CSV table of C-alpha atoms in Angstrom, one decimal:
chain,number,residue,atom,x,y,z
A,263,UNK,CA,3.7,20.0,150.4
A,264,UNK,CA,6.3,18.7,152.5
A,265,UNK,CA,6.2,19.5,156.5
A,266,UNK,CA,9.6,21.4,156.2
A,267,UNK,CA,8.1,23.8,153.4
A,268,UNK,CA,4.9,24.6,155.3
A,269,UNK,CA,7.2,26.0,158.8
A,270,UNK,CA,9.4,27.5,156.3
A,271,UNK,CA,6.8,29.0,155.1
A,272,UNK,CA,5.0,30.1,158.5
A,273,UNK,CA,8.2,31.2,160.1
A,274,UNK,CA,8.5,33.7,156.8
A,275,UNK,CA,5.4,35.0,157.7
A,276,UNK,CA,5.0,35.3,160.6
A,277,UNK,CA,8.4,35.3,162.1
A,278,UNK,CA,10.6,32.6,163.9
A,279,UNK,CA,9.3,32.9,167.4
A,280,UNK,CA,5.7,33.7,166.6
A,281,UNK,CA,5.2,30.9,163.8
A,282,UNK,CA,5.6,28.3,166.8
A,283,UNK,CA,3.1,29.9,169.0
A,284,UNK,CA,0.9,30.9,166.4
A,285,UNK,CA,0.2,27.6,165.4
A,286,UNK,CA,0.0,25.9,169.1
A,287,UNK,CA,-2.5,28.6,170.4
A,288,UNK,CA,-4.7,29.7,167.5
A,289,UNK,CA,-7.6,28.0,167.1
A,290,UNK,CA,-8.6,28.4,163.7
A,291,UNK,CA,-12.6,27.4,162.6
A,292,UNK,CA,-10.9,27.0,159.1
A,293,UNK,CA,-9.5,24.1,160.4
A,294,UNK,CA,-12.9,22.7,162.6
A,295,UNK,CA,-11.9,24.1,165.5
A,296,UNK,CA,-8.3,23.2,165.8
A,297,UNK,CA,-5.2,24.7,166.0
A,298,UNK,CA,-2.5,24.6,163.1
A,299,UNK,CA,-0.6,21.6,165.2
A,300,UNK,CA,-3.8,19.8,166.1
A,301,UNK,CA,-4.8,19.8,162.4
A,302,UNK,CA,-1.1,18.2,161.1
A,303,UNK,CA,-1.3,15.9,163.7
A,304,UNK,CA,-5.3,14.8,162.7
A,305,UNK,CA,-3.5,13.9,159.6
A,306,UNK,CA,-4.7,17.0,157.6
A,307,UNK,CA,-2.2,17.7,154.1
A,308,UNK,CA,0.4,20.2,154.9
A,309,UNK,CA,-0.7,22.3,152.0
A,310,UNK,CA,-4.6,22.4,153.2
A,311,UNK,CA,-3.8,23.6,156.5
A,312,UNK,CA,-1.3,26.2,155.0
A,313,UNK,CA,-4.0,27.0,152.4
A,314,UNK,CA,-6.5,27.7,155.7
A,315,UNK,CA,-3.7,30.0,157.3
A,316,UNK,CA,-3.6,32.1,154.4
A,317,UNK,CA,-6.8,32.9,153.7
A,318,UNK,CA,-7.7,33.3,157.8
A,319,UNK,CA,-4.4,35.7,158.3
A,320,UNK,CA,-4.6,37.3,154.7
A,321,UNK,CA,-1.4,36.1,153.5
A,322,UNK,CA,0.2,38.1,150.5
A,323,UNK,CA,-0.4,35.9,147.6
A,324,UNK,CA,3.2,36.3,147.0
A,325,UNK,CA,3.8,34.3,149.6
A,326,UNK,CA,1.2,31.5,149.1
């Protein structure tokens, strides 16, 4: 998954503004401990750390 597709995808879900904070403040343990950001930039896949914010924050699987 490209970068651009995982923030499209966060900002559909959980809204432009939000998306950005979301994923600078929430410290997920899906992710070890980090927060969405932290995780891209330890050099985790795009489409692992969007696969840990959906099943953290019960994403639609519509939307997955």
């Amino acid at each position: 998954m490209r970068l651009t597709i995982f923030w499209e995808r966060m900002r559909a879900h959980f809204g432009e503004a939000y998306a950005d904070s979301f994923a600078r403040d929430h410290v997920m343990s899906e992710l070890g401990g980090r927060t969405v950001v932290q995780a891209l930039e330890d050099g985790w896949e795009a489409k692992d750390v969007w696969r840990a914010v959906c099943a953290a924050m019960d994403v639609p699987a519509a939307k997955r």
